[in-house]
Short mmCIF file of C-alpha atoms in Angstrom, two decimals:
data_model
loop_
_atom_site.label_atom_id
_atom_site.label_comp_id
_atom_site.label_asym_id
_atom_site.label_seq_id
_atom_site.Cartn_x
_atom_site.Cartn_y
_atom_site.Cartn_z
CA ASP A 194 21.65 -70.46 -21.70
CA THR A 195 25.20 -70.47 -23.38
CA GLY A 196 26.40 -67.46 -21.74
CA VAL A 197 29.11 -66.88 -19.08
CA SER A 198 28.30 -68.32 -15.80
CA GLN A 199 29.76 -68.00 -12.54
CA ASP A 200 29.63 -69.82 -9.30
CA PRO A 201 28.70 -69.00 -6.43
CA ARG A 202 26.76 -65.65 -7.06
CA HIS A 203 27.22 -64.77 -3.28
CA LYS A 204 30.03 -65.77 -0.81
CA ILE A 205 30.21 -64.36 2.89
CA THR A 206 33.22 -65.50 4.48
CA LYS A 207 35.14 -64.58 7.66
CA ARG A 208 38.54 -62.70 7.69
CA GLY A 209 41.49 -65.13 7.25
CA GLN A 210 39.61 -67.87 5.29
CA ASN A 211 40.24 -68.92 1.57
CA VAL A 212 37.55 -68.74 -1.11
CA THR A 213 37.37 -69.89 -4.63
CA PHE A 214 35.18 -68.78 -7.42
CA ARG A 215 34.54 -70.59 -10.62
CA CYS A 216 34.08 -69.22 -14.06
CA ASP A 217 32.59 -70.98 -17.18
CA PRO A 218 33.07 -68.98 -20.21
CA ILE A 219 31.30 -69.43 -23.49
CA SER A 220 32.70 -72.68 -24.97
CA GLU A 221 34.39 -71.47 -28.20
CA HIS A 222 35.77 -68.62 -26.64
CA ASN A 223 39.69 -68.72 -26.05
CA ARG A 224 40.11 -65.76 -23.93
CA LEU A 225 38.99 -65.39 -20.24
CA TYR A 226 39.22 -62.22 -18.16
CA TRP A 227 38.85 -61.61 -14.56
CA TYR A 228 37.81 -58.09 -13.18
CA ARG A 229 36.91 -56.87 -9.65
CA GLN A 230 34.27 -54.23 -8.97
CA THR A 231 33.90 -52.43 -5.55
CA LEU A 232 31.15 -50.44 -4.80
CA GLY A 233 30.68 -47.29 -6.70
CA GLN A 234 33.39 -48.07 -9.09
CA GLY A 235 33.69 -49.63 -12.55
CA PRO A 236 35.44 -52.84 -12.99
CA GLU A 237 39.33 -53.33 -12.70
CA PHE A 238 41.17 -55.78 -14.66
CA LEU A 239 42.87 -58.43 -12.70
CA THR A 240 44.32 -61.09 -14.98
CA TYR A 241 43.64 -62.66 -18.37
CA PHE A 242 44.05 -65.99 -20.14
CA GLN A 243 44.69 -67.13 -23.68
CA ASN A 244 43.64 -70.79 -23.59
CA GLU A 245 45.25 -72.23 -20.66
CA ALA A 246 48.21 -69.56 -20.36
CA GLN A 247 48.01 -66.79 -17.86
CA LEU A 248 49.34 -64.02 -19.95
CA GLU A 249 49.08 -60.65 -17.69
CA LYS A 250 48.35 -60.22 -14.17
CA SER A 251 47.44 -56.61 -12.85
CA ARG A 252 49.48 -55.11 -9.77
CA LEU A 253 45.72 -55.67 -7.84
CA LEU A 254 46.40 -59.23 -7.98
CA SER A 255 48.55 -59.65 -4.88
CA ASP A 256 50.31 -62.93 -4.15
CA ARG A 257 47.23 -63.93 -2.02
CA PHE A 258 45.30 -64.28 -5.17
CA SER A 259 45.84 -67.22 -7.65
CA ALA A 260 44.09 -67.97 -11.02
CA GLU A 261 44.06 -70.91 -13.22
CA ARG A 262 42.55 -72.14 -16.24
CA PRO A 263 43.29 -75.91 -16.71
CA LYS A 264 42.71 -77.01 -20.24
CA GLY A 265 41.61 -73.85 -21.38
CA SER A 266 38.23 -74.36 -20.46
CA PHE A 267 36.69 -72.94 -17.07
CA SER A 268 38.80 -70.75 -14.51
CA THR A 269 39.22 -70.62 -10.94
CA LEU A 270 40.22 -67.62 -8.78
CA GLU A 271 41.26 -68.30 -5.44
CA ILE A 272 41.91 -65.81 -2.81
CA GLN A 273 43.86 -67.06 0.28
CA ARG A 274 43.57 -65.28 3.72
CA THR A 275 40.92 -62.94 2.82
CA GLU A 276 40.95 -59.37 4.09
CA GLN A 277 37.95 -57.07 4.39
CA GLY A 278 39.20 -54.93 1.60
CA ASP A 279 38.90 -58.08 -0.66
CA SER A 280 35.06 -57.46 -0.65
CA ALA A 281 33.87 -56.85 -3.98
CA MET A 282 32.29 -58.09 -6.92
CA TYR A 283 34.54 -60.50 -8.92
CA LEU A 284 33.56 -60.37 -12.81
CA CYS A 285 34.59 -62.82 -15.16
CA ALA A 286 34.30 -62.24 -19.25
CA SER A 287 35.43 -64.26 -22.18
CA SER A 288 35.86 -63.54 -25.70
CA LEU A 289 37.43 -64.89 -29.10
CA GLY A 290 40.28 -62.30 -28.60
CA GLY A 291 40.83 -59.23 -30.55
CA PRO A 292 39.22 -55.71 -30.14
CA ASN A 293 36.54 -56.64 -32.76
CA ASN A 294 35.53 -59.34 -30.47
CA GLU A 295 33.00 -58.60 -27.70
CA GLN A 296 33.94 -59.56 -24.26
CA PHE A 297 30.69 -61.33 -22.53
CA PHE A 298 30.40 -60.92 -18.77
CA GLY A 299 28.98 -63.23 -16.41
CA PRO A 300 26.72 -62.12 -13.60
CA GLY A 301 29.57 -61.99 -11.00
CA THR A 302 30.27 -63.32 -7.80
CA ARG A 303 29.66 -60.88 -4.86
CA LEU A 304 32.22 -61.68 -1.93
CA THR A 305 31.59 -60.28 1.56
CA VAL A 306 34.36 -60.55 4.06
CA LEU A 307 33.40 -60.24 7.75
CA ALA B 124 48.42 -44.34 -18.47
CA GLN B 125 44.90 -44.30 -19.70
CA SER B 126 41.92 -43.42 -18.03
CA VAL B 127 38.30 -42.85 -18.27
CA THR B 128 36.13 -40.25 -16.45
CA GLN B 129 32.50 -40.28 -16.12
CA LEU B 130 31.62 -37.18 -14.16
CA ASP B 131 27.92 -37.94 -13.51
CA SER B 132 27.53 -40.41 -10.96
CA GLN B 133 23.70 -40.21 -11.44
CA VAL B 134 21.57 -38.92 -14.13
CA PRO B 135 17.93 -38.46 -13.04
CA VAL B 136 15.58 -38.07 -16.04
CA PHE B 137 11.77 -38.38 -16.85
CA GLU B 138 10.48 -40.90 -19.36
CA GLU B 139 10.47 -40.02 -22.98
CA ALA B 140 12.97 -37.28 -22.37
CA PRO B 141 16.32 -37.15 -24.09
CA VAL B 142 19.38 -38.14 -22.13
CA GLU B 143 23.39 -37.53 -22.72
CA LEU B 144 25.86 -39.56 -20.56
CA ARG B 145 29.35 -38.05 -20.59
CA CYS B 146 32.43 -39.90 -21.11
CA ASN B 147 35.82 -38.38 -21.35
CA TYR B 148 39.10 -40.35 -21.93
CA SER B 149 42.83 -39.60 -21.26
CA SER B 150 45.32 -41.37 -23.42
CA SER B 151 48.32 -40.40 -25.57
CA VAL B 152 47.77 -43.09 -28.18
CA SER B 153 44.55 -44.03 -29.91
CA VAL B 154 42.17 -45.93 -28.19
CA TYR B 155 38.96 -48.23 -28.96
CA LEU B 156 35.92 -46.98 -27.07
CA PHE B 157 32.93 -48.88 -25.67
CA TRP B 158 29.77 -48.31 -23.74
CA TYR B 159 28.42 -51.18 -21.41
CA VAL B 160 25.09 -51.32 -19.36
CA GLN B 161 24.78 -53.31 -16.24
CA TYR B 162 21.10 -54.03 -15.06
CA PRO B 163 20.63 -55.10 -11.33
CA ASN B 164 22.09 -58.70 -10.77
CA GLN B 165 22.98 -59.16 -14.30
CA GLY B 166 26.44 -59.10 -16.25
CA LEU B 167 27.58 -56.00 -18.24
CA GLN B 168 26.25 -55.93 -21.64
CA LEU B 169 27.81 -54.22 -24.71
CA LEU B 170 25.75 -51.40 -25.89
CA LEU B 171 28.24 -50.03 -28.67
CA LYS B 172 31.93 -49.70 -29.59
CA TYR B 173 33.89 -47.53 -31.69
CA LEU B 174 36.85 -48.92 -33.32
CA SER B 175 37.33 -46.95 -36.46
CA GLY B 176 35.21 -45.20 -39.20
CA SER B 177 32.19 -43.09 -38.84
CA THR B 178 32.66 -41.28 -35.65
CA LEU B 179 28.75 -41.74 -34.90
CA VAL B 180 28.04 -45.14 -33.64
CA LYS B 181 24.73 -46.80 -33.20
CA GLY B 182 24.08 -49.44 -30.82
CA ILE B 183 21.34 -51.47 -29.16
CA ASN B 184 18.19 -50.30 -27.69
CA GLY B 185 18.21 -47.04 -29.47
CA PHE B 186 21.29 -45.74 -27.92
CA GLU B 187 24.07 -43.87 -30.00
CA ALA B 188 27.43 -42.36 -29.35
CA GLU B 189 29.68 -39.94 -30.88
CA PHE B 190 33.47 -40.16 -30.95
CA ASN B 191 35.01 -36.50 -30.57
CA LYS B 192 38.94 -37.11 -30.90
CA SER B 193 39.64 -33.23 -30.34
CA GLN B 194 37.75 -33.33 -27.10
CA THR B 195 38.76 -36.95 -26.14
CA SER B 196 35.01 -37.70 -25.75
CA PHE B 197 32.71 -40.43 -26.27
CA HIS B 198 29.32 -39.32 -25.05
CA LEU B 199 26.22 -41.69 -25.04
CA ARG B 200 22.74 -40.43 -26.17
CA LYS B 201 19.33 -41.53 -26.46
CA PRO B 202 16.71 -39.36 -27.80
CA SER B 203 13.70 -40.77 -25.58
CA VAL B 204 14.21 -42.85 -22.48
CA HIS B 205 12.15 -45.85 -21.22
CA ILE B 206 11.71 -46.75 -17.62
CA SER B 207 13.70 -50.06 -18.65
CA ASP B 208 16.62 -48.07 -19.41
CA THR B 209 17.39 -47.57 -15.80
CA ALA B 210 20.57 -49.09 -14.94
CA GLU B 211 24.35 -48.28 -14.59
CA TYR B 212 26.11 -47.35 -17.75
CA PHE B 213 30.07 -47.60 -17.94
CA CYS B 214 32.39 -46.21 -20.64
CA ALA B 215 35.55 -48.03 -21.15
CA VAL B 216 38.46 -48.03 -23.50
CA THR B 217 41.06 -50.47 -24.69
CA LEU B 218 44.43 -49.92 -26.60
CA PRO B 219 44.66 -51.36 -30.09
CA MET B 220 48.29 -52.08 -29.46
CA ASP B 221 47.72 -53.92 -26.33
CA SER B 222 47.43 -57.35 -27.16
CA SER B 223 45.60 -58.33 -23.99
CA TYR B 224 42.61 -55.87 -25.09
CA LYS B 225 41.67 -55.44 -21.29
CA LEU B 226 39.10 -53.07 -20.74
CA ILE B 227 39.55 -49.93 -18.64
CA PHE B 228 36.51 -48.55 -17.26
CA GLY B 229 35.09 -45.34 -15.98
CA SER B 230 33.44 -45.41 -12.62
CA GLY B 231 29.90 -45.37 -14.19
CA THR B 232 26.78 -43.45 -14.37
CA ARG B 233 23.34 -44.55 -12.81
CA LEU B 234 20.51 -43.51 -15.32
CA LEU B 235 17.29 -43.13 -13.33
CA VAL B 236 14.40 -42.84 -15.44
CA ARG B 237 11.25 -41.55 -13.62
CA PRO B 238 7.66 -41.86 -14.87
#
């Protein structure tokens, strides 16, 4: 399967703990996006990378959140000092860039903060 | 700022009946428009997109959508639905002028197909 993969699929943590999610994009895709989806809502943009450069961050991405994409391949999203409001589905997508190029989404990581 | 409105949170319909899922957007500039489908425990999958040209766009699985600039709408239609079409459907826009091409999604419509 050459689609976008995310790990883990589910994460349960206690408030105040740090968590890290991983996304492996489609190998030839130079763009990688992170979105967050809360219950009953559509996905909301968090940040994106062009190769290894993080080019834009949403205001939703507080300073407790950090994302990296070393070497322009996989990406990690870390949340420090988790809060109950961080509970959501975190989606990763990759593309070749440009509106003509479809964003392919992974299955998501569901985070539950107790 | 751009926004997408999907007024119907859930649409129940009987199998083989036609369906229309409504999407309206707000933008002072031109946009590109998309419909995605999300099946349980799966990632979002692109159904169709409108970038330019013909306002009637055909997508996968027998779905089509029509771009109406004056109504700022991009409603999704299917003439005859199947049980397997039961899923969450999201309308989204992106700005051609925004080099990020990030997607701005509506809140989704759950299509529930009953036998």
